Amino acid sequence: MLDVSRLRAETPGCAHVVHLNAAGAALPSRRTLDATLDHLRLEAEIGGYEAAAKAHGELEGFYPSVARLIGAEADEIAFVENATRAWDLAFYSLDFKPGDRILTCVSEYSSNYISYLQVARKTGAEIVVVPDDSYGQIDLAALERSIDPRAKLISISHVPTQGGLVQPAEAVGRIANAAGVPYLLDACQSVGQLPVDVGAIGCDFLSVTGRKYLRGPRGTGFLYARRATTAHIEPILLDNHAAKWTGDNEYTVRADARRFENWERYFAGVIGLKVAVDQANELGMAAIWARLRALADGLRARLAALKGVTLTDLGQAKGGIVTFAVAGADHAGLRDALRRQGINVTVSTQYSSRLDLKGRGLKDVMRASVHVYNTEEELDRFVDAVAAAHSAA
Ligand SMILES: Cc1ncc(COP(=O)(O)O)c(C=O)c1O
């Protein structure tokens, strides 16, 4: 059981807003905020390089902290500025040839899909969208049938941006591993929300952002690269941190996952994200996941009772992202009206997941995403505000 009063007291934003936007950027704790600000202050006071030298221990501590969270080894982690770039670094480092197939899912995130389209155009590789099963999850039997010598990559998002769906990442991993097909998992919305164990999932790469369910600072994220299967992959981008200029015409790429990093980075963010990850480890991902599911299930039940509201979440086991449509409402207008009342939610549009939302005939959906600091009272206030806005319309 989590001590919610304490969590709220340690989260400055809880005093100001009803924040139902963890899937956009969650509220950080005071500990994370202070650690980030302290390092920025230190940089201003003694110089950026000198501050990094002084904070060496904390900066190095980032890797084991993240590794512990996802069941990896410290040398399998790279700090990257966000989930998209982390994912890009893995994806664009793979070598695609004409006829190679990229297997993905219907609910795939827009940025990833744009990259598939770009690589397909440039290389002649093909994109195969594996259909959903009756729950709206990737159809595992169809995925298995799609495996043949042309399958070059299985690449899906664990939790999509536009709903409570949790893809069966472990079952996908079993299929990928059995077939020897590399597996790239976009875990941007899942790490920090639910227990993620890269060993159990069997992914080769996994990309994560700091600001969402991990409650870290913006401009932070990481890439996991499984040592046993990716050590031979040279990053698409190299600098003098990722590689050493060892001869006039020679360079040597470092062996650990930090070969995917830049030399220059947001050091205060590394420290802030480390603290946020430590907090997730301390609270325990099982406890966080249980609380998020309880809050989200309660919110779904309340919303389902409202006239004109349709829940739009897919999946067998739904998580902390709650989406819904309000009949006849302009969702963006409703979001703005709620924000004026101090209630933060967002709208997911087809621009973030075209195949899924368009396929379901949804132009956009309201998205309310909970985190551990949210309360039942806040959910009541939010649902009352939605009901009032709807009846006034
Ligand atoms: C599934 C998914 N992948 C990737 C991203 C991109 O993350 P970032 O903005 O940190 O690059 C998002 C952001 O909403 C997302 O929902």
mmCIF file of C-alpha atoms and ligand atoms in Angstrom:
data_model
loop_
_atom_site.group_PDB
_atom_site.id
_atom_site.type_symbol
_atom_site.label_atom_id
_atom_site.label_comp_id
_atom_site.label_asym_id
_atom_site.label_seq_id
_atom_site.Cartn_x
_atom_site.Cartn_y
_atom_site.Cartn_z
ATOM 1 C CA MET A 1 0.000 0.000 0.000
ATOM 2 C CA LEU A 2 1.293 3.459 -0.895
ATOM 3 C CA ASP A 3 1.075 6.399 1.505
ATOM 4 C CA VAL A 4 -0.880 8.705 -0.797
ATOM 5 C CA SER A 5 -1.019 11.680 1.617
ATOM 6 C CA ARG A 6 2.728 11.605 1.883
ATOM 7 C CA LEU A 7 3.184 11.227 -1.870
ATOM 8 C CA ARG A 8 0.960 14.260 -2.391
ATOM 9 C CA ALA A 9 2.762 16.309 0.240
ATOM 10 C CA GLU A 10 6.030 15.493 -1.541
ATOM 11 C CA THR A 11 4.624 16.568 -4.939
ATOM 12 C CA PRO A 12 4.422 20.374 -5.168
ATOM 13 C CA GLY A 13 2.049 20.342 -8.160
ATOM 14 C CA CYS A 14 -0.696 18.588 -6.161
ATOM 15 C CA ALA A 15 -1.346 21.884 -4.352
ATOM 16 C CA HIS A 16 -2.117 23.616 -7.630
ATOM 17 C CA VAL A 17 -3.818 21.332 -10.129
ATOM 18 C CA VAL A 18 -5.816 18.154 -10.590
ATOM 19 C CA HIS A 19 -3.221 16.614 -12.840
ATOM 20 C CA LEU A 20 -4.643 13.838 -15.019
ATOM 21 C CA ASN A 21 -1.875 14.049 -17.586
ATOM 22 C CA ALA A 22 0.786 11.557 -16.509
ATOM 23 C CA ALA A 23 0.803 10.217 -20.070
ATOM 24 C CA GLY A 24 1.816 13.704 -21.218
ATOM 25 C CA ALA A 25 4.174 14.682 -18.413
ATOM 26 C CA ALA A 26 3.569 13.618 -14.804
ATOM 27 C CA LEU A 27 4.141 15.815 -11.763
ATOM 28 C CA PRO A 28 7.659 15.321 -10.393
ATOM 29 C CA SER A 29 8.327 14.910 -6.689
ATOM 30 C CA ARG A 30 10.074 17.616 -4.697
ATOM 31 C CA ARG A 31 13.099 15.314 -4.386
ATOM 32 C CA THR A 32 13.418 15.099 -8.171
ATOM 33 C CA LEU A 33 12.828 18.829 -8.579
ATOM 34 C CA ASP A 34 15.414 19.722 -5.929
ATOM 35 C CA ALA A 35 18.034 17.340 -7.314
ATOM 36 C CA THR A 36 17.602 18.833 -10.788
ATOM 37 C CA LEU A 37 17.640 22.445 -9.577
ATOM 38 C CA ASP A 38 20.588 21.816 -7.243
ATOM 39 C CA HIS A 39 22.685 20.608 -10.126
ATOM 40 C CA LEU A 40 21.691 23.546 -12.348
ATOM 41 C CA ARG A 41 22.642 25.861 -9.489
ATOM 42 C CA LEU A 42 25.957 24.077 -9.009
ATOM 43 C CA GLU A 43 26.718 24.489 -12.720
ATOM 44 C CA ALA A 44 26.039 28.219 -12.442
ATOM 45 C CA GLU A 45 28.158 28.526 -9.307
ATOM 46 C CA ILE A 46 31.269 26.491 -10.128
ATOM 47 C CA GLY A 47 31.036 25.790 -13.880
ATOM 48 C CA GLY A 48 29.359 23.034 -15.875
ATOM 49 C CA TYR A 49 32.360 20.717 -16.277
ATOM 50 C CA GLU A 50 33.361 21.157 -12.670
ATOM 51 C CA ALA A 51 29.796 20.460 -11.505
ATOM 52 C CA ALA A 52 29.756 17.257 -13.575
ATOM 53 C CA ALA A 53 33.054 16.174 -11.980
ATOM 54 C CA LYS A 54 31.671 16.855 -8.506
ATOM 55 C CA ALA A 55 28.440 14.974 -9.266
ATOM 56 C CA HIS A 56 30.284 12.062 -10.898
ATOM 57 C CA GLY A 57 28.903 9.518 -8.429
ATOM 58 C CA GLU A 58 25.269 10.541 -8.943
ATOM 59 C CA LEU A 59 25.689 10.707 -12.716
ATOM 60 C CA GLU A 60 27.220 7.225 -12.813
ATOM 61 C CA GLY A 61 24.491 6.020 -10.450
ATOM 62 C CA PHE A 62 21.930 6.656 -13.179
ATOM 63 C CA TYR A 63 22.856 3.421 -14.964
ATOM 64 C CA PRO A 64 22.462 0.900 -12.124
ATOM 65 C CA SER A 65 19.265 2.647 -10.960
ATOM 66 C CA VAL A 66 17.652 2.318 -14.391
ATOM 67 C CA ALA A 67 19.013 -1.206 -14.807
ATOM 68 C CA ARG A 68 17.407 -2.246 -11.521
ATOM 69 C CA LEU A 69 14.052 -0.797 -12.587
ATOM 70 C CA ILE A 70 13.835 -2.857 -15.775
ATOM 71 C CA GLY A 71 15.877 -5.933 -14.857
ATOM 72 C CA ALA A 72 18.845 -5.045 -17.057
ATOM 73 C CA GLU A 73 22.579 -4.652 -16.516
ATOM 74 C CA ALA A 74 24.034 -1.162 -16.072
ATOM 75 C CA ASP A 75 26.123 -1.472 -19.243
ATOM 76 C CA GLU A 76 22.961 -2.083 -21.276
ATOM 77 C CA ILE A 77 21.607 1.440 -20.586
ATOM 78 C CA ALA A 78 22.203 4.678 -22.505
ATOM 79 C CA PHE A 79 20.941 8.092 -21.439
ATOM 80 C CA VAL A 80 19.067 9.708 -24.360
ATOM 81 C CA GLU A 81 17.127 12.958 -24.368
ATOM 82 C CA ASN A 82 13.704 11.443 -25.036
ATOM 83 C CA ALA A 83 11.941 8.261 -26.075
ATOM 84 C CA THR A 84 11.712 9.158 -29.751
ATOM 85 C CA ARG A 85 15.450 9.652 -30.149
ATOM 86 C CA ALA A 86 16.189 6.560 -28.075
ATOM 87 C CA TRP A 87 13.913 4.557 -30.367
ATOM 88 C CA ASP A 88 15.377 6.230 -33.483
ATOM 89 C CA LEU A 89 18.909 5.347 -32.428
ATOM 90 C CA ALA A 90 17.967 1.691 -32.284
ATOM 91 C CA PHE A 91 15.756 1.610 -35.369
ATOM 92 C CA TYR A 92 17.941 3.620 -37.741
ATOM 93 C CA SER A 93 21.008 1.614 -36.709
ATOM 94 C CA LEU A 94 19.466 -1.505 -38.252
ATOM 95 C CA ASP A 95 20.240 -2.401 -41.809
ATOM 96 C CA PHE A 96 17.169 -2.848 -44.028
ATOM 97 C CA LYS A 97 17.245 -4.230 -47.558
ATOM 98 C CA PRO A 98 14.546 -4.384 -50.261
ATOM 99 C CA GLY A 99 11.858 -6.883 -49.265
ATOM 100 C CA ASP A 100 12.796 -6.914 -45.570
ATOM 101 C CA ARG A 101 9.702 -6.730 -43.403
ATOM 102 C CA ILE A 102 9.004 -4.597 -40.367
ATOM 103 C CA LEU A 103 6.174 -6.160 -38.346
ATOM 104 C CA THR A 104 4.218 -3.713 -36.222
ATOM 105 C CA CYS A 105 0.805 -3.241 -34.609
ATOM 106 C CA VAL A 106 -2.330 -1.212 -35.363
ATOM 107 C CA SER A 107 -1.960 1.058 -32.321
ATOM 108 C CA GLU A 108 1.604 2.070 -33.246
ATOM 109 C CA TYR A 109 2.793 5.577 -32.357
ATOM 110 C CA SER A 110 2.969 8.133 -35.150
ATOM 111 C CA SER A 111 6.673 9.019 -34.905
ATOM 112 C CA ASN A 112 7.614 5.346 -35.129
ATOM 113 C CA TYR A 113 5.337 4.777 -38.088
ATOM 114 C CA ILE A 114 6.721 7.835 -39.897
ATOM 115 C CA SER A 115 10.181 6.283 -39.466
ATOM 116 C CA TYR A 116 8.938 2.976 -40.932
ATOM 117 C CA LEU A 117 7.572 4.898 -43.912
ATOM 118 C CA GLN A 118 10.832 6.783 -44.382
ATOM 119 C CA VAL A 119 12.988 3.664 -44.175
ATOM 120 C CA ALA A 120 10.588 1.747 -46.433
ATOM 121 C CA ARG A 121 10.832 4.515 -49.026
ATOM 122 C CA LYS A 122 14.621 4.655 -48.834
ATOM 123 C CA THR A 123 15.430 0.954 -48.687
ATOM 124 C CA GLY A 124 12.524 -0.932 -50.237
ATOM 125 C CA ALA A 125 11.677 -2.582 -46.926
ATOM 126 C CA GLU A 126 7.993 -3.306 -46.309
ATOM 127 C CA ILE A 127 5.740 -2.503 -43.383
ATOM 128 C CA VAL A 128 3.387 -5.246 -42.202
ATOM 129 C CA VAL A 129 0.684 -4.170 -39.766
ATOM 130 C CA VAL A 130 -0.379 -7.220 -37.800
ATOM 131 C CA PRO A 131 -4.140 -7.004 -37.108
ATOM 132 C CA ASP A 132 -5.687 -6.770 -33.650
ATOM 133 C CA ASP A 133 -7.457 -9.602 -31.869
ATOM 134 C CA SER A 134 -10.948 -9.228 -30.415
ATOM 135 C CA TYR A 135 -9.565 -7.313 -27.398
ATOM 136 C CA GLY A 136 -7.816 -4.738 -29.622
ATOM 137 C CA GLN A 137 -4.388 -6.218 -28.794
ATOM 138 C CA ILE A 138 -1.940 -7.465 -31.380
ATOM 139 C CA ASP A 139 -3.230 -10.811 -32.676
ATOM 140 C CA LEU A 140 -0.499 -13.235 -31.599
ATOM 141 C CA ALA A 141 -1.563 -15.974 -34.022
ATOM 142 C CA ALA A 142 -1.471 -13.467 -36.892
ATOM 143 C CA LEU A 143 1.955 -12.294 -35.736
ATOM 144 C CA GLU A 144 3.198 -15.865 -35.751
ATOM 145 C CA ARG A 145 1.833 -16.350 -39.268
ATOM 146 C CA SER A 146 3.669 -13.198 -40.395
ATOM 147 C CA ILE A 147 7.028 -14.655 -39.422
ATOM 148 C CA ASP A 148 9.065 -15.807 -42.414
ATOM 149 C CA PRO A 149 12.624 -15.213 -43.633
ATOM 150 C CA ARG A 150 11.653 -11.696 -44.735
ATOM 151 C CA ALA A 151 10.763 -10.634 -41.164
ATOM 152 C CA LYS A 152 13.594 -8.326 -40.143
ATOM 153 C CA LEU A 153 12.120 -6.608 -37.102
ATOM 154 C CA ILE A 154 9.178 -6.812 -34.718
ATOM 155 C CA SER A 155 8.509 -3.331 -33.409
ATOM 156 C CA ILE A 156 5.523 -2.329 -31.279
ATOM 157 C CA SER A 157 4.536 0.136 -28.563
ATOM 158 C CA HIS A 158 3.905 -1.554 -25.206
ATOM 159 C CA VAL A 159 1.265 0.964 -24.121
ATOM 160 C CA PRO A 160 -0.034 3.301 -26.808
ATOM 161 C CA THR A 161 -0.321 7.032 -26.374
ATOM 162 C CA GLN A 162 -4.089 6.905 -26.991
ATOM 163 C CA GLY A 163 -5.468 4.520 -24.389
ATOM 164 C CA GLY A 164 -5.329 2.007 -21.582
ATOM 165 C CA LEU A 165 -4.266 -0.887 -23.783
ATOM 166 C CA VAL A 166 -1.279 -2.920 -22.569
ATOM 167 C CA GLN A 167 0.125 -5.045 -25.367
ATOM 168 C CA PRO A 168 1.150 -8.643 -24.518
ATOM 169 C CA ALA A 169 4.821 -7.710 -24.760
ATOM 170 C CA GLU A 170 6.094 -10.962 -23.246
ATOM 171 C CA ALA A 171 4.106 -13.163 -25.623
ATOM 172 C CA VAL A 172 5.372 -11.076 -28.542
ATOM 173 C CA GLY A 173 8.893 -11.540 -27.190
ATOM 174 C CA ARG A 174 8.498 -15.323 -27.097
ATOM 175 C CA ILE A 175 7.492 -15.294 -30.776
ATOM 176 C CA ALA A 176 10.333 -12.930 -31.713
ATOM 177 C CA ASN A 177 12.957 -14.886 -29.784
ATOM 178 C CA ALA A 178 11.814 -18.265 -31.093
ATOM 179 C CA ALA A 179 12.046 -16.955 -34.658
ATOM 180 C CA GLY A 180 15.333 -15.088 -34.053
ATOM 181 C CA VAL A 181 13.767 -11.805 -35.200
ATOM 182 C CA PRO A 182 15.027 -8.620 -33.442
ATOM 183 C CA TYR A 183 12.430 -7.022 -31.163
ATOM 184 C CA LEU A 184 12.228 -3.269 -30.534
ATOM 185 C CA LEU A 185 9.789 -2.241 -27.807
ATOM 186 C CA ASP A 186 8.604 1.348 -27.371
ATOM 187 C CA ALA A 187 8.051 1.400 -23.615
ATOM 188 C CA CYS A 188 7.573 5.155 -23.426
ATOM 189 C CA GLN A 189 4.193 4.875 -21.713
ATOM 190 C CA SER A 190 4.775 1.640 -19.790
ATOM 191 C CA VAL A 191 8.014 1.994 -17.812
ATOM 192 C CA GLY A 192 7.115 3.737 -14.547
ATOM 193 C CA GLN A 193 3.488 2.687 -14.972
ATOM 194 C CA LEU A 194 3.765 -1.105 -14.712
ATOM 195 C CA PRO A 195 6.464 -3.643 -13.879
ATOM 196 C CA VAL A 196 8.707 -4.055 -16.919
ATOM 197 C CA ASP A 197 11.359 -6.775 -16.951
ATOM 198 C CA VAL A 198 13.418 -6.841 -20.125
ATOM 199 C CA GLY A 199 14.522 -10.417 -19.417
ATOM 200 C CA ALA A 200 10.939 -11.655 -19.205
ATOM 201 C CA ILE A 201 9.919 -9.625 -22.257
ATOM 202 C CA GLY A 202 12.897 -10.699 -24.341
ATOM 203 C CA CYS A 203 13.234 -7.416 -26.245
ATOM 204 C CA ASP A 204 16.521 -6.442 -27.882
ATOM 205 C CA PHE A 205 15.946 -2.711 -27.597
ATOM 206 C CA LEU A 206 13.578 -0.731 -25.387
ATOM 207 C CA SER A 207 13.024 3.033 -25.415
ATOM 208 C CA VAL A 208 11.703 5.172 -22.560
ATOM 209 C CA THR A 209 11.056 8.811 -21.749
ATOM 210 C CA GLY A 210 11.677 10.439 -18.372
ATOM 211 C CA ARG A 211 8.820 12.891 -18.057
ATOM 212 C CA LYS A 212 5.814 10.563 -18.243
ATOM 213 C CA TYR A 213 5.189 7.716 -15.817
ATOM 214 C CA LEU A 214 8.683 7.969 -14.361
ATOM 215 C CA ARG A 215 7.957 11.528 -13.186
ATOM 216 C CA GLY A 216 11.388 12.732 -14.287
ATOM 217 C CA PRO A 217 12.371 16.071 -15.820
ATOM 218 C CA ARG A 218 11.475 16.871 -19.412
ATOM 219 C CA GLY A 219 14.268 16.345 -21.933
ATOM 220 C CA THR A 220 15.334 12.993 -20.457
ATOM 221 C CA GLY A 221 14.968 9.348 -21.428
ATOM 222 C CA PHE A 222 16.945 6.196 -22.049
ATOM 223 C CA LEU A 223 17.592 3.297 -24.363
ATOM 224 C CA TYR A 224 18.111 -0.308 -23.265
ATOM 225 C CA ALA A 225 20.198 -2.423 -25.641
ATOM 226 C CA ARG A 226 20.460 -6.122 -24.766
ATOM 227 C CA ARG A 227 24.154 -6.958 -24.659
ATOM 228 C CA ALA A 228 23.853 -10.537 -25.911
ATOM 229 C CA THR A 229 22.045 -9.616 -29.121
ATOM 230 C CA THR A 230 22.946 -6.023 -29.975
ATOM 231 C CA ALA A 231 26.641 -5.660 -29.133
ATOM 232 C CA HIS A 232 27.531 -5.931 -32.820
ATOM 233 C CA ILE A 233 25.204 -3.084 -33.859
ATOM 234 C CA GLU A 234 27.007 0.157 -34.577
ATOM 235 C CA PRO A 235 24.908 3.255 -33.828
ATOM 236 C CA ILE A 236 23.755 5.304 -36.805
ATOM 237 C CA LEU A 237 25.297 8.366 -35.101
ATOM 238 C CA LEU A 238 28.707 8.454 -33.442
ATOM 239 C CA ASP A 239 30.644 11.122 -31.572
ATOM 240 C CA ASN A 240 33.796 11.170 -29.484
ATOM 241 C CA HIS A 241 31.929 9.752 -26.472
ATOM 242 C CA ALA A 242 30.461 6.848 -28.434
ATOM 243 C CA ALA A 243 33.721 6.134 -30.251
ATOM 244 C CA LYS A 244 37.462 6.885 -29.952
ATOM 245 C CA TRP A 245 39.527 8.328 -32.819
ATOM 246 C CA THR A 246 42.257 5.735 -32.579
ATOM 247 C CA GLY A 247 44.210 6.383 -35.792
ATOM 248 C CA ASP A 248 44.240 8.905 -38.624
ATOM 249 C CA ASN A 249 41.762 6.709 -40.485
ATOM 250 C CA GLU A 250 40.468 4.625 -37.586
ATOM 251 C CA TYR A 251 37.888 4.774 -34.859
ATOM 252 C CA THR A 252 36.801 2.271 -32.226
ATOM 253 C CA VAL A 253 33.221 2.161 -30.968
ATOM 254 C CA ARG A 254 32.745 1.605 -27.257
ATOM 255 C CA ALA A 255 31.329 -1.763 -26.313
ATOM 256 C CA ASP A 256 28.611 -0.814 -23.834
ATOM 257 C CA ALA A 257 25.209 0.726 -24.568
ATOM 258 C CA ARG A 258 26.628 4.180 -23.983
ATOM 259 C CA ARG A 259 27.792 4.026 -27.590
ATOM 260 C CA PHE A 260 24.256 5.257 -28.316
ATOM 261 C CA GLU A 261 24.783 8.402 -26.206
ATOM 262 C CA ASN A 262 25.909 11.953 -26.999
ATOM 263 C CA TRP A 263 28.854 13.457 -25.195
ATOM 264 C CA GLU A 264 26.891 16.601 -24.402
ATOM 265 C CA ARG A 265 23.698 16.171 -22.456
ATOM 266 C CA TYR A 266 21.347 17.591 -19.848
ATOM 267 C CA PHE A 267 23.373 16.620 -16.754
ATOM 268 C CA ALA A 268 20.831 18.054 -14.309
ATOM 269 C CA GLY A 269 18.246 15.936 -16.102
ATOM 270 C CA VAL A 270 20.323 12.773 -15.722
ATOM 271 C CA ILE A 271 20.470 13.395 -11.981
ATOM 272 C CA GLY A 272 16.759 14.283 -11.813
ATOM 273 C CA LEU A 273 15.772 11.166 -13.720
ATOM 274 C CA LYS A 274 17.996 9.014 -11.515
ATOM 275 C CA VAL A 275 16.201 10.318 -8.432
ATOM 276 C CA ALA A 276 12.794 9.729 -10.061
ATOM 277 C CA VAL A 277 13.810 6.168 -10.981
ATOM 278 C CA ASP A 278 15.093 5.564 -7.444
ATOM 279 C CA GLN A 279 11.721 6.643 -6.111
ATOM 280 C CA ALA A 280 9.913 4.240 -8.429
ATOM 281 C CA ASN A 281 12.256 1.482 -7.236
ATOM 282 C CA GLU A 282 11.637 2.417 -3.602
ATOM 283 C CA LEU A 283 7.837 2.523 -3.945
ATOM 284 C CA GLY A 284 7.928 -0.681 -5.988
ATOM 285 C CA MET A 285 6.477 -1.056 -9.454
ATOM 286 C CA ALA A 286 3.914 -3.631 -8.315
ATOM 287 C CA ALA A 287 2.457 -1.156 -5.797
ATOM 288 C CA ILE A 288 2.479 1.711 -8.314
ATOM 289 C CA TRP A 289 0.776 -0.459 -10.944
ATOM 290 C CA ALA A 290 -1.884 -1.646 -8.486
ATOM 291 C CA ARG A 291 -2.699 1.939 -7.495
ATOM 292 C CA LEU A 292 -2.837 3.201 -11.086
ATOM 293 C CA ARG A 293 -5.140 0.378 -12.121
ATOM 294 C CA ALA A 294 -7.448 0.905 -9.162
ATOM 295 C CA LEU A 295 -7.690 4.642 -9.874
ATOM 296 C CA ALA A 296 -8.170 4.135 -13.610
ATOM 297 C CA ASP A 297 -10.772 1.379 -13.189
ATOM 298 C CA GLY A 298 -12.702 3.637 -10.798
ATOM 299 C CA LEU A 299 -12.504 6.495 -13.259
ATOM 300 C CA ARG A 300 -13.740 4.297 -16.105
ATOM 301 C CA ALA A 301 -16.697 3.175 -13.985
ATOM 302 C CA ARG A 302 -17.630 6.791 -13.152
ATOM 303 C CA LEU A 303 -17.310 7.956 -16.766
ATOM 304 C CA ALA A 304 -19.295 4.986 -18.082
ATOM 305 C CA ALA A 305 -22.215 6.112 -15.926
ATOM 306 C CA LEU A 306 -22.329 9.536 -17.633
ATOM 307 C CA LYS A 307 -24.849 10.079 -20.405
ATOM 308 C CA GLY A 308 -23.202 10.679 -23.788
ATOM 309 C CA VAL A 309 -19.802 9.327 -22.706
ATOM 310 C CA THR A 310 -18.269 6.317 -24.468
ATOM 311 C CA LEU A 311 -15.113 4.690 -23.112
ATOM 312 C CA THR A 312 -12.585 4.018 -25.868
ATOM 313 C CA ASP A 313 -9.845 1.996 -24.152
ATOM 314 C CA LEU A 314 -8.902 -1.325 -25.704
ATOM 315 C CA GLY A 315 -7.178 -4.383 -24.258
ATOM 316 C CA GLN A 316 -7.711 -7.182 -21.815
ATOM 317 C CA ALA A 317 -5.826 -5.652 -18.870
ATOM 318 C CA LYS A 318 -6.218 -1.893 -18.975
ATOM 319 C CA GLY A 319 -3.752 0.531 -17.395
ATOM 320 C CA GLY A 320 -3.665 4.092 -16.136
ATOM 321 C CA ILE A 321 -4.539 5.894 -19.382
ATOM 322 C CA VAL A 322 -8.288 6.447 -19.614
ATOM 323 C CA THR A 323 -9.769 7.603 -22.913
ATOM 324 C CA PHE A 324 -13.322 8.444 -23.843
ATOM 325 C CA ALA A 325 -15.494 10.284 -26.330
ATOM 326 C CA VAL A 326 -18.231 12.732 -25.391
ATOM 327 C CA ALA A 327 -21.121 12.740 -27.860
ATOM 328 C CA GLY A 328 -21.402 15.984 -29.777
ATOM 329 C CA ALA A 329 -18.564 17.637 -27.837
ATOM 330 C CA ASP A 330 -15.567 19.474 -29.198
ATOM 331 C CA HIS A 331 -12.922 17.577 -27.236
ATOM 332 C CA ALA A 332 -10.264 20.273 -27.554
ATOM 333 C CA GLY A 333 -12.750 22.838 -26.272
ATOM 334 C CA LEU A 334 -13.655 20.573 -23.358
ATOM 335 C CA ARG A 335 -9.949 20.096 -22.515
ATOM 336 C CA ASP A 336 -9.450 23.868 -22.497
ATOM 337 C CA ALA A 337 -12.534 24.428 -20.352
ATOM 338 C CA LEU A 338 -11.263 21.858 -17.839
ATOM 339 C CA ARG A 339 -7.828 23.482 -17.789
ATOM 340 C CA ARG A 340 -9.422 26.793 -16.859
ATOM 341 C CA GLN A 341 -10.815 24.956 -13.808
ATOM 342 C CA GLY A 342 -7.367 23.631 -12.878
ATOM 343 C CA ILE A 343 -7.976 20.133 -14.272
ATOM 344 C CA ASN A 344 -5.332 18.881 -16.713
ATOM 345 C CA VAL A 345 -6.244 16.341 -19.380
ATOM 346 C CA THR A 346 -5.327 16.061 -23.053
ATOM 347 C CA VAL A 347 -6.844 15.057 -26.368
ATOM 348 C CA SER A 348 -5.290 12.266 -28.467
ATOM 349 C CA THR A 349 -5.806 12.768 -32.180
ATOM 350 C CA GLN A 350 -5.213 10.724 -35.304
ATOM 351 C CA TYR A 351 -1.893 12.585 -35.626
ATOM 352 C CA SER A 352 -0.530 10.441 -32.812
ATOM 353 C CA SER A 353 -2.033 7.127 -33.859
ATOM 354 C CA ARG A 354 -3.664 7.256 -37.246
ATOM 355 C CA LEU A 355 -4.256 3.563 -37.948
ATOM 356 C CA ASP A 356 -5.940 2.890 -34.622
ATOM 357 C CA LEU A 357 -8.164 5.935 -34.199
ATOM 358 C CA LYS A 358 -9.051 6.249 -37.887
ATOM 359 C CA GLY A 359 -9.790 2.516 -38.025
ATOM 360 C CA ARG A 360 -12.238 2.917 -35.158
ATOM 361 C CA GLY A 361 -13.850 5.992 -36.715
ATOM 362 C CA LEU A 362 -12.576 8.255 -33.939
ATOM 363 C CA LYS A 363 -11.338 11.731 -34.897
ATOM 364 C CA ASP A 364 -9.911 12.179 -31.423
ATOM 365 C CA VAL A 365 -10.466 11.058 -27.822
ATOM 366 C CA MET A 366 -10.246 12.714 -24.416
ATOM 367 C CA ARG A 367 -7.324 11.331 -22.390
ATOM 368 C CA ALA A 368 -7.148 11.385 -18.582
ATOM 369 C CA SER A 369 -4.070 9.611 -17.241
ATOM 370 C CA VAL A 370 -3.664 8.980 -13.529
ATOM 371 C CA HIS A 371 -0.631 8.647 -11.297
ATOM 372 C CA VAL A 372 -0.057 7.599 -7.701
ATOM 373 C CA TYR A 373 -0.679 11.102 -6.318
ATOM 374 C CA ASN A 374 -4.218 11.331 -7.731
ATOM 375 C CA THR A 375 -7.146 10.782 -5.382
ATOM 376 C CA GLU A 376 -10.730 9.567 -5.624
ATOM 377 C CA GLU A 377 -11.861 13.123 -4.726
ATOM 378 C CA GLU A 378 -9.938 14.511 -7.688
ATOM 379 C CA LEU A 379 -11.560 11.958 -9.967
ATOM 380 C CA ASP A 380 -15.012 12.943 -8.638
ATOM 381 C CA ARG A 381 -14.226 16.595 -9.326
ATOM 382 C CA PHE A 382 -13.074 15.780 -12.837
ATOM 383 C CA VAL A 383 -16.118 13.632 -13.657
ATOM 384 C CA ASP A 384 -18.467 16.297 -12.260
ATOM 385 C CA ALA A 385 -16.754 18.909 -14.446
ATOM 386 C CA VAL A 386 -17.137 16.709 -17.557
ATOM 387 C CA ALA A 387 -20.814 16.128 -16.721
ATOM 388 C CA ALA A 388 -21.420 19.860 -16.147
ATOM 389 C CA ALA A 389 -19.673 20.831 -19.393
ATOM 390 C CA HIS A 390 -21.667 18.230 -21.292
ATOM 391 C CA SER A 391 -25.052 19.210 -19.868
ATOM 392 C CA ALA A 392 -24.276 22.917 -20.564
ATOM 393 C CA ALA A 393 -23.437 22.123 -24.204
HETATM 394 C C1 LIG B 1 3.959 5.336 -27.355
HETATM 395 C C2 LIG B 1 4.830 6.551 -27.415
HETATM 396 N N1 LIG B 1 6.055 6.457 -27.931
HETATM 397 C C3 LIG B 1 6.888 7.509 -28.003
HETATM 398 C C4 LIG B 1 6.500 8.756 -27.560
HETATM 399 C C5 LIG B 1 7.446 9.902 -27.695
HETATM 400 O O1 LIG B 1 8.084 10.190 -26.521
HETATM 401 P P1 LIG B 1 9.042 11.470 -26.434
HETATM 402 O O2 LIG B 1 8.147 12.659 -26.599
HETATM 403 O O3 LIG B 1 9.687 11.396 -25.100
HETATM 404 O O4 LIG B 1 10.015 11.384 -27.534
HETATM 405 C C6 LIG B 1 5.233 8.917 -27.001
HETATM 406 C C7 LIG B 1 4.805 10.238 -26.521
HETATM 407 O O5 LIG B 1 3.656 10.504 -26.307
HETATM 408 C C8 LIG B 1 4.378 7.781 -26.916
HETATM 409 O O6 LIG B 1 3.162 7.882 -26.392
#
